[in-house]
Amino acid sequence: MNIIEISSLRQEGLEVFSTLTEAQLRMELEPEKGLFIAESPKVIRVALDAGWEPTALLCERKHITGDAQDIVERVGDIPIYTGSREMLSQLTGYTLTRGVLCAMRRKTMPSVLEVVRDAHRVVVIEAVTDTTNIGAIFRSAAALGIDAVLLTRDTCDPLNRRAVRVSMGSVFLVPWTWLDGPAKSLQPLGFKTAAMALTDNSISLDDPRLKSEDKLAIIMGTEGDGLPHQTIEEADYTVRIPMAHGVDSLNVAAAAAVAFWELRR
């Protein structure tokens, strides 16, 4: 074990946990060198089980032989930085969830075709920028039978630290990638597209035509602005969730969970 006691907040090697921004971690121009941060023992275990490569660990001293002992034993000879809870909070700027962070290497993203080849239910997330919503959508996707997640480039990064934590590691369980074209580009791959939106032509979520589709792409947009008009116009279906008491919309993460459950194959 390569355990390193932190002696200074400016100690070499700690930058990944302290000063690098999310954009710097992503390394847009050199994605093969990009990193992300997984937080909490449970999430780190899910990532390791899914084959993601750790590069460094930041662990509260008591957890090395406690909650994170199995992780410490699994990660090999990577640097394991440790110190008190107070020092780690000063270093990162926040209180660590369960006292453990793991820097992990990003993977080369698969193509859309690879991700959806054997899929029957996929979700397209368009322009959703809230990290909590992204994490929650991934968690629902994993739990409720969504085969793949596609994200437009104006959506926030699923490997953002908070998104990973909120997803409870589900971002490592469901295949996903970036969608550079419009949602209608899935139609030649055999998918019918269902835009979740309130329009005069919207059909109810429990319309039997939806569930009978062999391959269905559910398109989710932001709660405030909703989906762009063009996305709605190009969709095979426009779908609404029936609601009571005059409520006309749900948070996008809640709406996604309802849609995933109702439209499961």
mmCIF file of C-alpha atoms in Angstrom:
data_model
loop_
_atom_site.group_PDB
_atom_site.id
_atom_site.type_symbol
_atom_site.label_atom_id
_atom_site.label_comp_id
_atom_site.label_asym_id
_atom_site.label_seq_id
_atom_site.Cartn_x
_atom_site.Cartn_y
_atom_site.Cartn_z
ATOM 1 C CA MET A 1 0.000 0.000 0.000
ATOM 2 C CA ASN A 2 1.257 3.419 -0.969
ATOM 3 C CA ILE A 3 -0.184 5.427 1.961
ATOM 4 C CA ILE A 4 0.912 9.069 2.041
ATOM 5 C CA GLU A 5 0.232 11.256 5.064
ATOM 6 C CA ILE A 6 -0.783 14.767 3.987
ATOM 7 C CA SER A 7 1.645 17.315 5.400
ATOM 8 C CA SER A 8 0.541 20.360 3.394
ATOM 9 C CA LEU A 9 -2.567 21.427 1.512
ATOM 10 C CA ARG A 10 -0.261 22.264 -1.399
ATOM 11 C CA GLN A 11 1.386 18.865 -1.438
ATOM 12 C CA GLU A 12 2.203 17.597 -4.929
ATOM 13 C CA GLY A 13 -0.324 15.088 -6.239
ATOM 14 C CA LEU A 14 -3.315 16.509 -4.408
ATOM 15 C CA GLU A 15 -4.343 18.863 -7.225
ATOM 16 C CA VAL A 16 -6.889 16.410 -8.595
ATOM 17 C CA PHE A 17 -8.789 16.626 -5.316
ATOM 18 C CA SER A 18 -8.352 20.319 -4.582
ATOM 19 C CA THR A 19 -7.625 22.773 -7.379
ATOM 20 C CA LEU A 20 -8.611 21.163 -10.684
ATOM 21 C CA THR A 21 -12.034 22.243 -11.960
ATOM 22 C CA GLU A 22 -14.538 19.818 -13.485
ATOM 23 C CA ALA A 23 -13.596 21.139 -16.932
ATOM 24 C CA GLN A 24 -9.900 20.540 -16.253
ATOM 25 C CA LEU A 25 -10.638 17.024 -15.034
ATOM 26 C CA ARG A 26 -12.536 16.246 -18.232
ATOM 27 C CA MET A 27 -9.605 17.191 -20.504
ATOM 28 C CA GLU A 28 -11.842 17.962 -23.483
ATOM 29 C CA LEU A 29 -8.949 18.096 -25.938
ATOM 30 C CA GLU A 30 -7.292 14.925 -24.622
ATOM 31 C CA PRO A 31 -10.132 12.790 -23.225
ATOM 32 C CA GLU A 32 -7.881 9.766 -22.805
ATOM 33 C CA LYS A 33 -6.082 11.714 -20.049
ATOM 34 C CA GLY A 34 -9.291 12.855 -18.380
ATOM 35 C CA LEU A 35 -10.251 12.011 -14.808
ATOM 36 C CA PHE A 36 -13.328 12.157 -12.621
ATOM 37 C CA ILE A 37 -13.977 11.906 -8.891
ATOM 38 C CA ALA A 38 -16.049 9.142 -7.296
ATOM 39 C CA GLU A 39 -17.230 9.900 -3.762
ATOM 40 C CA SER A 40 -18.133 7.471 -0.932
ATOM 41 C CA PRO A 41 -17.126 3.827 -0.491
ATOM 42 C CA LYS A 42 -20.329 2.461 -2.028
ATOM 43 C CA VAL A 43 -19.987 4.479 -5.225
ATOM 44 C CA ILE A 44 -16.278 3.693 -5.521
ATOM 45 C CA ARG A 45 -16.994 -0.033 -5.184
ATOM 46 C CA VAL A 46 -19.577 0.133 -7.977
ATOM 47 C CA ALA A 47 -17.049 1.889 -10.222
ATOM 48 C CA LEU A 48 -14.303 -0.622 -9.474
ATOM 49 C CA ASP A 49 -16.674 -3.538 -10.066
ATOM 50 C CA ALA A 50 -17.581 -2.000 -13.429
ATOM 51 C CA GLY A 51 -13.922 -1.870 -14.458
ATOM 52 C CA TRP A 52 -13.083 1.821 -14.043
ATOM 53 C CA GLU A 53 -9.403 2.461 -13.297
ATOM 54 C CA PRO A 54 -8.440 4.286 -10.060
ATOM 55 C CA THR A 55 -5.476 6.669 -10.135
ATOM 56 C CA ALA A 56 -5.443 8.087 -6.572
ATOM 57 C CA LEU A 57 -7.395 7.811 -3.344
ATOM 58 C CA LEU A 58 -8.109 10.467 -0.718
ATOM 59 C CA CYS A 59 -9.186 8.809 2.506
ATOM 60 C CA GLU A 60 -9.890 10.020 6.005
ATOM 61 C CA ARG A 61 -7.366 8.319 8.272
ATOM 62 C CA LYS A 62 -9.860 6.245 10.257
ATOM 63 C CA HIS A 63 -11.427 4.772 7.115
ATOM 64 C CA ILE A 64 -8.204 3.147 5.891
ATOM 65 C CA THR A 65 -8.809 0.313 8.331
ATOM 66 C CA GLY A 66 -12.556 0.976 8.523
ATOM 67 C CA ASP A 67 -15.219 1.594 5.871
ATOM 68 C CA ALA A 68 -12.708 1.791 3.007
ATOM 69 C CA GLN A 69 -10.408 -1.065 3.992
ATOM 70 C CA ASP A 70 -11.580 -3.314 1.145
ATOM 71 C CA ILE A 71 -11.114 -0.461 -1.338
ATOM 72 C CA VAL A 72 -7.590 0.253 -0.083
ATOM 73 C CA GLU A 73 -6.779 -3.413 -0.595
ATOM 74 C CA ARG A 74 -8.204 -3.399 -4.137
ATOM 75 C CA VAL A 75 -6.621 -0.322 -5.673
ATOM 76 C CA GLY A 76 -3.052 -1.589 -5.811
ATOM 77 C CA ASP A 77 -0.054 0.719 -5.581
ATOM 78 C CA ILE A 78 -1.747 4.013 -6.434
ATOM 79 C CA PRO A 79 -1.173 6.953 -4.055
ATOM 80 C CA ILE A 80 -3.495 6.822 -1.029
ATOM 81 C CA TYR A 81 -3.480 10.275 0.563
ATOM 82 C CA THR A 82 -4.743 10.456 4.122
ATOM 83 C CA GLY A 83 -5.305 12.915 6.925
ATOM 84 C CA SER A 84 -7.877 14.066 9.437
ATOM 85 C CA ARG A 85 -11.474 14.872 8.512
ATOM 86 C CA GLU A 86 -10.801 18.552 9.140
ATOM 87 C CA MET A 87 -7.732 18.606 6.880
ATOM 88 C CA LEU A 88 -9.540 16.832 4.046
ATOM 89 C CA SER A 89 -12.396 19.337 4.309
ATOM 90 C CA GLN A 90 -9.917 22.211 4.064
ATOM 91 C CA LEU A 91 -8.282 20.563 1.074
ATOM 92 C CA THR A 92 -11.441 19.901 -0.941
ATOM 93 C CA GLY A 93 -13.626 22.759 0.276
ATOM 94 C CA TYR A 94 -16.443 20.454 1.367
ATOM 95 C CA THR A 95 -17.097 17.664 3.859
ATOM 96 C CA LEU A 96 -16.459 14.293 2.260
ATOM 97 C CA THR A 97 -19.337 11.830 2.111
ATOM 98 C CA ARG A 98 -18.182 8.858 4.181
ATOM 99 C CA GLY A 99 -14.651 10.260 4.112
ATOM 100 C CA VAL A 100 -13.363 8.836 0.823
ATOM 101 C CA LEU A 101 -12.722 10.203 -2.684
ATOM 102 C CA CYS A 102 -11.243 8.283 -5.604
ATOM 103 C CA ALA A 103 -9.798 9.831 -8.746
ATOM 104 C CA MET A 104 -10.514 7.556 -11.692
ATOM 105 C CA ARG A 105 -9.554 7.558 -15.342
ATOM 106 C CA ARG A 106 -12.165 8.288 -17.967
ATOM 107 C CA LYS A 107 -12.773 5.827 -20.777
ATOM 108 C CA THR A 108 -13.021 6.443 -24.492
ATOM 109 C CA MET A 109 -16.695 7.033 -25.177
ATOM 110 C CA PRO A 110 -18.492 4.427 -27.304
ATOM 111 C CA SER A 111 -20.446 5.387 -30.405
ATOM 112 C CA VAL A 112 -24.208 5.793 -30.333
ATOM 113 C CA LEU A 113 -24.530 2.680 -32.485
ATOM 114 C CA GLU A 114 -22.544 0.618 -29.971
ATOM 115 C CA VAL A 115 -24.638 1.842 -27.064
ATOM 116 C CA VAL A 116 -28.068 1.251 -28.630
ATOM 117 C CA ARG A 117 -27.338 -1.834 -30.742
ATOM 118 C CA ASP A 118 -29.177 -4.253 -28.419
ATOM 119 C CA ALA A 119 -31.327 -1.668 -26.636
ATOM 120 C CA HIS A 120 -35.118 -1.488 -26.645
ATOM 121 C CA ARG A 121 -35.668 1.403 -24.230
ATOM 122 C CA VAL A 122 -33.345 4.402 -24.239
ATOM 123 C CA VAL A 123 -33.582 7.901 -22.832
ATOM 124 C CA VAL A 124 -32.330 11.001 -24.620
ATOM 125 C CA ILE A 125 -31.487 13.809 -22.184
ATOM 126 C CA GLU A 126 -31.532 17.161 -23.922
ATOM 127 C CA ALA A 127 -30.021 20.326 -22.378
ATOM 128 C CA VAL A 128 -30.426 19.257 -18.734
ATOM 129 C CA THR A 129 -27.678 21.055 -16.830
ATOM 130 C CA ASP A 130 -28.490 20.340 -13.183
ATOM 131 C CA THR A 131 -26.100 17.694 -11.823
ATOM 132 C CA THR A 132 -28.598 16.438 -9.242
ATOM 133 C CA ASN A 133 -31.194 15.808 -11.945
ATOM 134 C CA ILE A 134 -28.681 13.965 -14.118
ATOM 135 C CA GLY A 135 -27.667 11.711 -11.234
ATOM 136 C CA ALA A 136 -31.290 11.012 -10.336
ATOM 137 C CA ILE A 137 -32.226 10.212 -13.948
ATOM 138 C CA PHE A 138 -29.363 7.721 -14.189
ATOM 139 C CA ARG A 139 -30.432 6.076 -10.933
ATOM 140 C CA SER A 140 -34.002 5.688 -12.202
ATOM 141 C CA ALA A 141 -32.752 4.465 -15.587
ATOM 142 C CA ALA A 142 -30.730 1.706 -13.924
ATOM 143 C CA ALA A 143 -33.558 0.716 -11.578
ATOM 144 C CA LEU A 144 -36.420 0.827 -14.078
ATOM 145 C CA GLY A 145 -35.062 -0.998 -17.099
ATOM 146 C CA ILE A 146 -33.674 1.682 -19.402
ATOM 147 C CA ASP A 147 -31.060 0.034 -21.620
ATOM 148 C CA ALA A 148 -29.009 3.119 -22.528
ATOM 149 C CA VAL A 149 -28.707 6.862 -21.934
ATOM 150 C CA LEU A 150 -27.858 9.388 -24.647
ATOM 151 C CA LEU A 151 -27.024 12.996 -23.796
ATOM 152 C CA THR A 152 -26.861 16.050 -26.007
ATOM 153 C CA ARG A 153 -23.660 18.063 -25.701
ATOM 154 C CA ASP A 154 -25.431 20.890 -23.862
ATOM 155 C CA THR A 155 -26.274 18.501 -21.020
ATOM 156 C CA CYS A 156 -24.032 18.339 -17.956
ATOM 157 C CA ASP A 157 -21.382 15.660 -17.607
ATOM 158 C CA PRO A 158 -22.662 12.443 -15.943
ATOM 159 C CA LEU A 159 -19.196 11.980 -14.418
ATOM 160 C CA ASN A 160 -19.431 15.270 -12.542
ATOM 161 C CA ARG A 161 -18.705 14.451 -8.883
ATOM 162 C CA ARG A 162 -22.154 15.395 -7.634
ATOM 163 C CA ALA A 163 -23.961 13.619 -10.485
ATOM 164 C CA VAL A 164 -21.996 10.435 -9.771
ATOM 165 C CA ARG A 165 -22.805 10.631 -6.061
ATOM 166 C CA VAL A 166 -26.515 11.325 -6.548
ATOM 167 C CA SER A 167 -26.719 8.426 -9.004
ATOM 168 C CA MET A 168 -25.229 6.150 -6.316
ATOM 169 C CA GLY A 169 -22.881 4.832 -8.995
ATOM 170 C CA SER A 170 -25.621 4.094 -11.545
ATOM 171 C CA VAL A 171 -23.620 6.050 -14.146
ATOM 172 C CA PHE A 172 -21.306 3.019 -14.144
ATOM 173 C CA LEU A 173 -24.138 0.536 -14.651
ATOM 174 C CA VAL A 174 -26.093 1.899 -17.630
ATOM 175 C CA PRO A 175 -24.365 2.283 -21.026
ATOM 176 C CA TRP A 176 -24.278 5.925 -22.109
ATOM 177 C CA THR A 177 -22.661 8.271 -24.565
ATOM 178 C CA TRP A 178 -23.010 11.701 -26.166
ATOM 179 C CA LEU A 179 -25.513 12.264 -28.962
ATOM 180 C CA ASP A 180 -24.159 14.760 -31.466
ATOM 181 C CA GLY A 181 -27.160 14.737 -33.774
ATOM 182 C CA PRO A 182 -30.852 15.308 -33.095
ATOM 183 C CA ALA A 183 -33.011 12.677 -31.425
ATOM 184 C CA LYS A 184 -34.559 11.872 -34.812
ATOM 185 C CA SER A 185 -31.185 10.368 -35.820
ATOM 186 C CA LEU A 186 -32.267 7.310 -33.808
ATOM 187 C CA GLN A 187 -35.210 6.667 -36.137
ATOM 188 C CA PRO A 188 -33.093 5.021 -38.877
ATOM 189 C CA LEU A 189 -31.789 2.687 -36.136
ATOM 190 C CA GLY A 190 -35.308 1.373 -35.595
ATOM 191 C CA PHE A 191 -36.420 3.593 -32.713
ATOM 192 C CA LYS A 192 -39.662 5.468 -32.392
ATOM 193 C CA THR A 193 -39.138 8.708 -30.491
ATOM 194 C CA ALA A 194 -41.377 9.996 -27.694
ATOM 195 C CA ALA A 195 -40.914 13.618 -26.644
ATOM 196 C CA MET A 196 -42.135 14.322 -23.114
ATOM 197 C CA ALA A 197 -43.930 17.659 -23.565
ATOM 198 C CA LEU A 198 -47.247 19.444 -23.078
ATOM 199 C CA THR A 199 -48.790 20.314 -26.443
ATOM 200 C CA ASP A 200 -52.243 20.201 -27.987
ATOM 201 C CA ASN A 201 -51.231 16.956 -29.679
ATOM 202 C CA SER A 202 -49.760 15.199 -26.634
ATOM 203 C CA ILE A 203 -50.990 11.686 -25.936
ATOM 204 C CA SER A 204 -51.227 10.205 -22.465
ATOM 205 C CA LEU A 205 -48.271 8.306 -21.069
ATOM 206 C CA ASP A 206 -50.472 5.220 -20.655
ATOM 207 C CA ASP A 207 -51.483 5.178 -24.332
ATOM 208 C CA PRO A 208 -51.061 1.505 -25.358
ATOM 209 C CA ARG A 209 -49.290 2.456 -28.583
ATOM 210 C CA LEU A 210 -46.251 3.547 -26.621
ATOM 211 C CA LYS A 211 -45.727 0.384 -24.644
ATOM 212 C CA SER A 212 -46.280 -1.748 -27.743
ATOM 213 C CA GLU A 213 -43.279 -0.200 -29.518
ATOM 214 C CA ASP A 214 -40.356 -2.617 -29.714
ATOM 215 C CA LYS A 215 -37.765 0.170 -29.650
ATOM 216 C CA LEU A 216 -38.583 3.460 -27.992
ATOM 217 C CA ALA A 217 -36.446 6.524 -27.255
ATOM 218 C CA ILE A 218 -37.873 8.723 -24.478
ATOM 219 C CA ILE A 219 -36.751 12.348 -24.851
ATOM 220 C CA MET A 220 -36.492 14.432 -21.670
ATOM 221 C CA GLY A 221 -35.843 18.183 -21.519
ATOM 222 C CA THR A 222 -35.472 20.847 -18.868
ATOM 223 C CA GLU A 223 -38.307 21.543 -16.440
ATOM 224 C CA GLY A 224 -38.309 25.258 -17.184
ATOM 225 C CA ASP A 225 -37.910 25.625 -20.947
ATOM 226 C CA GLY A 226 -38.882 22.090 -21.901
ATOM 227 C CA LEU A 227 -37.850 20.542 -25.190
ATOM 228 C CA PRO A 228 -37.115 22.689 -28.245
ATOM 229 C CA HIS A 229 -39.977 23.056 -30.698
ATOM 230 C CA GLN A 230 -37.985 21.290 -33.423
ATOM 231 C CA THR A 231 -37.354 18.240 -31.215
ATOM 232 C CA ILE A 232 -41.081 17.986 -30.491
ATOM 233 C CA GLU A 233 -42.015 18.415 -34.163
ATOM 234 C CA GLU A 234 -39.598 15.684 -35.255
ATOM 235 C CA ALA A 235 -40.726 13.133 -32.641
ATOM 236 C CA ASP A 236 -43.013 10.245 -33.515
ATOM 237 C CA TYR A 237 -45.028 10.860 -30.346
ATOM 238 C CA THR A 238 -45.497 13.786 -27.999
ATOM 239 C CA VAL A 239 -46.334 12.490 -24.535
ATOM 240 C CA ARG A 240 -47.762 13.968 -21.341
ATOM 241 C CA ILE A 241 -48.083 12.514 -17.852
ATOM 242 C CA PRO A 242 -51.721 12.681 -16.638
ATOM 243 C CA MET A 243 -51.845 14.818 -13.464
ATOM 244 C CA ALA A 244 -54.343 16.006 -10.888
ATOM 245 C CA HIS A 245 -55.053 19.238 -8.976
ATOM 246 C CA GLY A 246 -54.055 21.444 -11.888
ATOM 247 C CA VAL A 247 -50.387 20.484 -11.705
ATOM 248 C CA ASP A 248 -48.945 20.681 -15.214
ATOM 249 C CA SER A 249 -45.359 19.490 -14.803
ATOM 250 C CA LEU A 250 -42.908 17.568 -12.656
ATOM 251 C CA ASN A 251 -39.217 17.970 -12.001
ATOM 252 C CA VAL A 252 -37.423 16.316 -14.925
ATOM 253 C CA ALA A 253 -35.952 13.590 -12.719
ATOM 254 C CA ALA A 254 -39.373 12.735 -11.264
ATOM 255 C CA ALA A 255 -40.986 12.810 -14.704
ATOM 256 C CA ALA A 256 -38.281 10.528 -16.053
ATOM 257 C CA ALA A 257 -38.886 7.961 -13.310
ATOM 258 C CA VAL A 258 -42.629 7.935 -14.011
ATOM 259 C CA ALA A 259 -42.049 7.570 -17.760
ATOM 260 C CA PHE A 260 -39.458 4.813 -17.358
ATOM 261 C CA TRP A 261 -41.790 2.768 -15.170
ATOM 262 C CA GLU A 262 -44.840 3.160 -17.385
ATOM 263 C CA LEU A 263 -42.969 2.519 -20.652
ATOM 264 C CA ARG A 264 -40.830 -0.389 -19.468
ATOM 265 C CA ARG A 265 -40.707 -3.235 -21.956
#
